Each structure stands twice: as structure tokens, then as C-alpha cells.
């Protein structure tokens, strides 16, 4: 019986990719906090999840099964962040919010990495017999 890595990792590999991309975007926002007319950007986990859900194919085995109609309209593209308190130079970066978002994203990255590490460790133990 073949082991599928996509099934074995339970999506934690995709979560790591998303968290890594988001960390780069948030770091870019922080780096440009003093750049005039810079617009803060972010990506939405819900939008990325919606994109992945669109790729899934539901299989109906009976004519009475409901058709899949809960597709999301969101896209995984970069979004502009609405400023809480706009600055005079047109910059929309709120340093406190960006740092808080970065810290939260970092914790979520660490959590996904820990789950993925434990999955790989379990697979290694199963293969070596320990």
C-alpha cells in the first residue's frame, strides 16, 4: 500500500507555505513603514483555503446527493489593508498591528511546523520499527 505524502501531511505542508508567504508580506509592510504612499498588503487564510477548496472534487454516488454549491468568491491574491488611522504621507502601515500580525503568524507557523515534524517522526518510527 503506497503512502501519499499529501494525505500523510494532512495539509500542514500547505499551511507552512502560506505562513511563509504571509511572513514575507508582513515583513515587507514593516520594512516600508516610513515609505510615503506605501499601501500595506496582506493575504487572507480564508481566501487561500477557498482556492484550495475549489480544487477539490466532490463525488456524488447517488442522484439524490446535493451538488457542491458552497464555493468561495475570495481569491488568494494580495489585498490592501484598510488603515485604522491614516497618516498624512499616505502610508497605511500601522506598526503595532503589523508586529502583532507578524507575531501571530510566527506562532501559527511554529505550530504547523511542530505538527508536520511529528507526522514525519511518526512515519520514520513506523518505517524503522521503533
Rosetta silent file (secondary structure, phi, psi, omega in degrees, C-alpha in Angstrom):
SEQUENCE: XXXXXXXXXXXXXXXXXXXXXXXXXXXXXXXXXXXXXXXXXXXXXXXXXXXXXXXXXXXXXXXXXXXXXXXXXXXXXXXXXXXXXXXXXXXXXXXXXXXXXXXXXXXXXXXXXXXXXXXXXXXXXXXXXX
SCORE:     score description
SCORE:     0.000 S_00000001
   1 L     0.000  124.705 -177.884    0.000    0.000    0.000 S_00000001
   2 L   -81.810  143.723  177.755    1.509    3.319   -1.095 S_00000001
   3 L   -99.114  125.891  176.454    1.617    6.288    1.254 S_00000001
   4 L   -89.852  125.151  179.510    0.565    9.600   -0.210 S_00000001
   5 H   -64.264  -35.068  179.274    2.556   12.494    1.228 S_00000001
   6 H   -61.423  -40.532  178.335   -0.384   14.837    0.597 S_00000001
   7 H   -76.225  -35.718 -177.222   -2.591   12.647    2.758 S_00000001
   8 H   -70.268  -35.395 -177.776    0.087   11.899    5.323 S_00000001
   9 L   -82.611  -10.421  174.552    0.950   15.542    5.963 S_00000001
  10 L    53.923   33.638  175.663   -2.730   16.477    6.426 S_00000001
  11 L    84.618   -4.296 -178.611   -2.291   19.903    4.834 S_00000001
  12 H   -68.615  -27.249  176.194    0.385   21.107    7.230 S_00000001
  13 H   -66.942  -39.723  177.166    2.859   21.433    4.357 S_00000001
  14 H   -68.738  -36.444  177.608    0.483   23.825    2.566 S_00000001
  15 H   -63.677  -38.500  177.762   -0.061   25.739    5.814 S_00000001
  16 H   -64.642  -40.543  177.757    3.711   26.198    6.123 S_00000001
  17 H   -62.288  -44.105  179.573    3.875   27.551    2.569 S_00000001
  18 H   -63.741  -47.137 -178.276    1.049   30.001    3.305 S_00000001
  19 H   -63.756  -35.808  177.763    2.561   31.133    6.617 S_00000001
  20 H   -66.796  -43.306  177.877    5.958   31.631    4.984 S_00000001
  21 H   -64.024  -41.306 -179.747    4.447   33.756    2.188 S_00000001
  22 H   -67.151  -36.611  177.697    2.462   35.794    4.705 S_00000001
  23 H   -61.574  -39.790  178.782    5.572   36.367    6.842 S_00000001
  24 H   -65.374  -39.503  179.982    7.352   37.832    3.805 S_00000001
  25 H   -67.584  -44.718  179.387    4.430   40.160    3.079 S_00000001
  26 H   -65.886  -38.338  177.171    4.168   41.329    6.701 S_00000001
  27 H   -64.847  -36.349  176.458    7.938   41.855    6.891 S_00000001
  28 H   -64.451  -40.263  176.607    7.712   43.945    3.719 S_00000001
  29 H   -61.323  -45.105 -179.098    4.998   46.063    5.351 S_00000001
  30 H   -64.714  -40.551 -179.666    7.169   46.594    8.432 S_00000001
  31 H   -65.588  -27.820 -178.165   10.205   47.470    6.307 S_00000001
  32 L  -102.838   24.414 -177.630    8.181   50.103    4.421 S_00000001
  33 L   -62.650  -25.622 -178.441    6.580   51.705    7.483 S_00000001
  34 L  -106.749    7.505 -179.529    8.265   55.041    6.696 S_00000001
  35 L   -82.566  121.675  179.124    7.850   54.973    2.901 S_00000001
  36 L   -61.504  140.465  178.299    5.468   57.712    1.715 S_00000001
  37 L    63.296   15.613  175.882    2.342   56.453   -0.099 S_00000001
  38 L   -77.441  133.641  179.591    3.140   52.798    0.679 S_00000001
  39 L  -105.474  122.528 -179.681   -0.023   50.720    0.994 S_00000001
  40 L   -64.376  139.937 -178.484    0.076   47.842    3.491 S_00000001
  41 E  -121.013  161.598  175.898   -0.733   44.445    1.971 S_00000001
  42 E  -161.782  164.084  172.429   -1.841   41.106    3.378 S_00000001
  43 L  -121.670  151.782 -175.531   -3.236   37.773    2.264 S_00000001
  44 L  -102.190  130.740  176.032   -6.222   36.054    3.753 S_00000001
  45 H   -63.289  -39.020  179.592   -6.109   32.480    5.042 S_00000001
  46 H   -61.766  -38.857  178.840   -9.816   32.156    4.262 S_00000001
  47 H   -67.691  -42.015  178.789   -9.174   33.177    0.652 S_00000001
  48 H   -65.150  -39.785  177.289   -6.299   30.703    0.316 S_00000001
  49 H   -64.834  -40.100  177.769   -8.441   27.967    1.851 S_00000001
  50 H   -61.447  -39.179  177.594  -11.250   28.844   -0.555 S_00000001
  51 H   -63.630  -41.923  179.128   -8.872   28.469   -3.506 S_00000001
  52 H   -68.012  -36.976  179.584   -7.808   25.026   -2.285 S_00000001
  53 H   -65.600  -32.252  177.644  -11.433   24.008   -1.715 S_00000001
  54 H   -63.553  -29.833 -178.371  -12.245   24.891   -5.329 S_00000001
  55 H   -76.980  -18.320  179.303   -9.680   22.344   -6.442 S_00000001
  56 L   -74.227  141.628  177.150  -11.389   19.548   -4.523 S_00000001
  57 L  -110.280  120.251  176.212  -13.820   17.425   -6.454 S_00000001
  58 L   -86.678  139.955 -177.279  -16.822   16.103   -4.583 S_00000001
  59 L  -112.343  121.985  175.559  -18.112   12.781   -5.785 S_00000001
  60 L   -96.989  129.944 -178.704  -21.803   12.003   -5.706 S_00000001
  61 L  -104.419   -1.073 -178.319  -22.695    8.335   -5.736 S_00000001
  62 L  -141.985  146.257 -179.158  -26.435    8.850   -5.787 S_00000001
  63 L   -64.473  -22.024 -178.545  -28.698   11.141   -7.830 S_00000001
  64 L   -86.423   -1.191  177.241  -30.241   12.472   -4.608 S_00000001
  65 L   -70.133  146.471  178.449  -26.926   13.830   -3.294 S_00000001
  66 L   -72.510  145.784  174.762  -26.636   17.596   -3.107 S_00000001
  67 L   -79.108  151.503  178.771  -24.429   19.353   -5.607 S_00000001
  68 L   -72.973  116.155 -178.737  -21.477   21.302   -4.247 S_00000001
  69 L  -129.670   15.178 -175.869  -22.601   24.922   -4.118 S_00000001
  70 L  -104.197   38.325 -179.875  -20.517   26.450   -1.335 S_00000001
  71 L   -73.636  143.202 -178.280  -17.676   27.771   -3.448 S_00000001
  72 L   -87.025  146.699  176.834  -15.965   30.867   -2.180 S_00000001
  73 L   -90.382   -6.714 -176.439  -15.680   34.045   -4.215 S_00000001
  74 L   -74.833  153.110  176.748  -12.464   35.075   -2.483 S_00000001
  75 L  -117.359  162.253 -179.425   -9.143   34.869   -4.223 S_00000001
  76 L   -86.355   13.581 -178.247   -5.679   34.178   -2.842 S_00000001
  77 L   -73.520  165.313  176.177   -4.347   37.457   -4.234 S_00000001
  78 L   -67.302  139.359  178.805   -2.783   40.185   -2.145 S_00000001
  79 E  -114.927  150.919  174.092   -5.265   42.501   -0.519 S_00000001
  80 E   -85.310  139.835  179.270   -4.798   46.083    0.607 S_00000001
  81 L   -88.835  134.053  176.037   -5.240   46.665    4.313 S_00000001
  82 L   -78.216  126.869 -176.990   -7.646   49.407    5.369 S_00000001
  83 L   -74.745  141.066  174.477   -5.851   51.792    7.730 S_00000001
  84 L   -74.289  -38.284 -176.891   -7.244   52.376   11.209 S_00000001
  85 L  -141.320   94.496 -176.797   -5.569   55.761   11.357 S_00000001
  86 L   -64.415  146.534  179.527   -4.310   57.103    8.006 S_00000001
  87 L   -95.494  166.138 -177.966   -1.109   59.111    8.010 S_00000001
  88 L   -70.208  -27.245 -178.127   -0.502   62.440    6.291 S_00000001
  89 L   -88.135    3.603  176.773    2.057   60.987    3.870 S_00000001
  90 L    88.191    1.152  178.588   -0.376   58.345    2.535 S_00000001
  91 L   -78.303  133.198 -177.892    1.319   55.375    4.208 S_00000001
  92 L  -106.509   12.643 -179.542   -1.199   52.822    5.554 S_00000001
  93 L   -80.482  122.781  172.462    1.194   50.734    7.673 S_00000001
  94 L  -102.506  106.030 -171.854    0.193   50.552   11.347 S_00000001
  95 H   -56.565  -42.906 -179.534    3.383   49.346   13.014 S_00000001
  96 H   -64.122  -42.526  179.163    1.669   47.895   16.102 S_00000001
  97 H   -66.172  -43.105 -179.697   -0.835   45.945   14.024 S_00000001
  98 H   -62.681  -41.851  179.413    1.846   44.662   11.641 S_00000001
  99 H   -66.724  -39.181  177.589    4.031   43.495   14.517 S_00000001
 100 H   -65.921  -42.817  178.102    1.072   41.779   16.197 S_00000001
 101 H   -63.797  -40.066  179.633    0.064   40.079   12.920 S_00000001
 102 H   -64.732  -43.539  179.446    3.680   39.005   12.356 S_00000001
 103 H   -64.185  -42.164  178.648    3.942   37.542   15.872 S_00000001
 104 H   -65.230  -43.080  178.596    0.645   35.669   15.470 S_00000001
 105 H   -62.388  -38.254  178.904    1.686   34.363   12.052 S_00000001
 106 H   -64.075  -41.979  177.644    5.011   33.238   13.529 S_00000001
 107 H   -64.948  -39.876  178.457    3.249   31.267   16.271 S_00000001
 108 H   -67.865  -35.702  174.973    0.954   29.648   13.708 S_00000001
 109 H   -62.229  -47.645  179.785    3.981   28.771   11.555 S_00000001
 110 H   -60.361  -39.463  178.879    5.676   27.160   14.551 S_00000001
 111 H   -64.582  -47.290  178.421    2.521   25.187   15.348 S_00000001
 112 H   -62.685  -39.559  178.351    2.180   23.886   11.787 S_00000001
 113 H   -63.950  -40.305  179.182    5.885   23.046   11.739 S_00000001
 114 H   -64.011  -43.606  178.104    5.543   21.130   15.019 S_00000001
 115 H   -62.778  -43.212 -179.860    2.575   19.111   13.652 S_00000001
 116 H   -65.353  -40.744  177.841    4.461   18.370   10.436 S_00000001
 117 H   -61.710  -40.792  179.621    7.576   17.359   12.390 S_00000001
 118 H   -69.463  -35.000  176.168    5.518   14.960   14.498 S_00000001
 119 H   -63.325  -46.418  179.882    3.903   13.474   11.383 S_00000001
 120 H   -65.475  -40.068  178.217    7.325   12.858    9.830 S_00000001
 121 H   -62.077  -42.192  177.725    8.665   11.495   13.118 S_00000001
 122 H   -64.303  -39.688  178.122    5.728    9.072   13.319 S_00000001
 123 H   -66.127  -40.312  178.965    6.288    7.943    9.746 S_00000001
 124 H   -63.428  -41.706  178.971   10.019    7.430   10.448 S_00000001
 125 H   -64.814  -37.838  178.992    9.197    5.340   13.528 S_00000001
 126 H   -66.883  -36.221 -179.414    6.753    3.242   11.510 S_00000001
 127 H   -75.448  -36.219 -178.038    9.361    2.607    8.827 S_00000001
 128 H   -89.129  -15.483  178.447   12.218    1.766   11.199 S_00000001
 129 L    84.198   17.431  179.380   10.086   -0.224   13.632 S_00000001
 130 L   -93.001    0.000    0.000   10.965    1.825   16.709 S_00000001
